[in-house]
Amino acid sequence: MKSRIVAGLLGLFHTANGIAMLFAPRLWFAQTPGAAETGPFNPHFVADVGFAFLAAGLAFLSFAWRAKLKLAALGASGFLVFHAALHLAGAAQGHGEHLGVELAFIALPAFAGLL
């Protein structure tokens, strides 16, 4: 039961992030620490990643709703863990200006999803 509660919280978090990326991409880009440092705003890229976060969030919400949908949440964790690994690799290469944010809002939720 605890894993489904965590899945529900992760689902809300990732779904909200995906929706923000899809419906307010410029605001999301401007407000997200480090996003503007990756290059100029690219609406297509933000939407692509927004759909990935939306799919991950909905997969976690599905598992929170029905325990038999656990594999959906595990599959969603693939994107989230690889995304976190990309950020952690960047930090290890000296791009750790936003390490606290990346650990709290990218890595921790990604690895919590594996639980």
Coordinates of C-alpha atoms in Angstrom, one line a residue:
M1 CA 0.0 0.0 0.0
K2 CA 2.8 2.4 0.8
S3 CA 4.3 1.9 -2.7
R4 CA 1.0 2.9 -4.2
I5 CA 0.8 6.1 -2.1
V6 CA 4.4 7.0 -3.3
A7 CA 3.3 6.1 -6.8
G8 CA 0.4 8.5 -6.5
L9 CA 2.5 11.3 -5.3
L10 CA 5.1 10.7 -8.0
G11 CA 2.3 10.5 -10.5
L12 CA 0.9 13.9 -9.5
F13 CA 4.3 15.5 -9.5
H14 CA 5.3 14.2 -13.0
T15 CA 1.9 14.8 -14.5
A16 CA 1.9 18.4 -13.2
N17 CA 5.4 18.9 -14.7
G18 CA 4.3 17.5 -18.0
I19 CA 1.2 19.6 -18.2
A20 CA 3.2 22.7 -17.3
M21 CA 5.6 21.9 -20.1
L22 CA 2.8 21.4 -22.6
F23 CA 0.5 24.3 -21.7
A24 CA 3.0 26.9 -20.5
P25 CA 6.3 25.9 -22.1
R26 CA 7.9 29.4 -22.1
L27 CA 7.0 29.9 -18.5
W28 CA 8.3 26.4 -17.6
F29 CA 11.5 27.1 -19.5
A30 CA 12.0 30.5 -17.8
Q31 CA 11.2 29.2 -14.3
T32 CA 13.1 25.9 -14.3
P33 CA 16.6 26.2 -12.9
G34 CA 19.2 25.4 -15.5
A35 CA 16.8 25.0 -18.5
A36 CA 17.8 28.3 -20.2
E37 CA 21.5 27.3 -19.7
T38 CA 21.0 24.4 -22.1
G39 CA 20.5 26.7 -25.1
P40 CA 17.6 28.8 -26.6
F41 CA 14.0 27.9 -26.0
N42 CA 12.9 25.1 -28.3
P43 CA 9.1 24.6 -28.1
H44 CA 9.2 21.3 -29.9
F45 CA 11.8 19.8 -27.6
V46 CA 10.0 21.1 -24.4
A47 CA 6.7 19.5 -25.8
D48 CA 8.5 16.2 -26.5
V49 CA 9.9 16.0 -23.0
G50 CA 6.6 17.3 -21.6
F51 CA 4.7 14.3 -23.2
A52 CA 7.3 11.9 -21.7
F53 CA 6.7 13.4 -18.2
L54 CA 3.0 13.3 -18.7
A55 CA 3.2 9.6 -19.8
A56 CA 5.4 8.7 -16.8
G57 CA 3.0 10.6 -14.4
L58 CA -0.1 8.8 -15.8
A59 CA 1.7 5.5 -15.5
F60 CA 2.4 6.1 -11.8
L61 CA -1.2 7.2 -11.3
S62 CA -2.4 4.1 -13.0
F63 CA -0.4 1.9 -10.5
A64 CA -1.6 4.0 -7.6
W65 CA -5.2 3.3 -8.8
R66 CA -4.7 -0.4 -9.6
A67 CA -2.0 -2.5 -8.1
K68 CA -2.0 -4.8 -11.1
L69 CA -0.6 -1.9 -13.2
K70 CA 2.7 -2.0 -11.5
L71 CA 4.6 -2.7 -14.7
A72 CA 3.4 0.5 -16.2
A73 CA 5.0 2.4 -13.3
L74 CA 8.2 0.4 -13.7
G75 CA 8.3 1.2 -17.4
A76 CA 7.8 4.9 -16.7
S77 CA 10.8 4.7 -14.4
G78 CA 13.0 3.9 -17.4
F79 CA 12.7 7.4 -18.8
L80 CA 12.9 9.0 -15.4
V81 CA 16.0 7.2 -14.3
F82 CA 17.8 7.7 -17.6
H83 CA 16.9 11.4 -17.4
A84 CA 18.2 11.6 -13.9
A85 CA 21.4 9.8 -14.9
L86 CA 21.9 12.4 -17.7
H87 CA 21.7 15.2 -15.1
L88 CA 24.0 13.5 -12.6
A89 CA 26.5 12.8 -15.3
G90 CA 26.5 16.5 -16.2
A91 CA 27.0 17.4 -12.6
A92 CA 29.9 14.9 -12.4
Q93 CA 31.5 16.7 -15.4
G94 CA 31.5 20.0 -13.6
H95 CA 28.0 21.3 -14.5
G96 CA 26.6 21.1 -10.9
E97 CA 25.4 24.7 -10.6
H98 CA 21.9 23.4 -9.8
L99 CA 22.9 20.1 -8.1
G100 CA 20.5 20.6 -5.2
V101 CA 17.5 21.1 -7.5
E102 CA 18.6 18.2 -9.7
L103 CA 18.9 15.9 -6.8
A104 CA 15.7 16.9 -5.1
F105 CA 13.4 17.3 -8.2
I106 CA 15.0 15.0 -10.8
A107 CA 17.1 12.2 -9.2
L108 CA 15.2 11.6 -6.0
P109 CA 11.7 11.2 -7.7
A110 CA 13.3 9.1 -10.4
F111 CA 14.9 6.6 -8.1
A112 CA 11.9 6.6 -5.7
G113 CA 9.9 5.4 -8.6
L114 CA 11.9 2.2 -8.7
L115 CA 10.7 1.3 -5.2

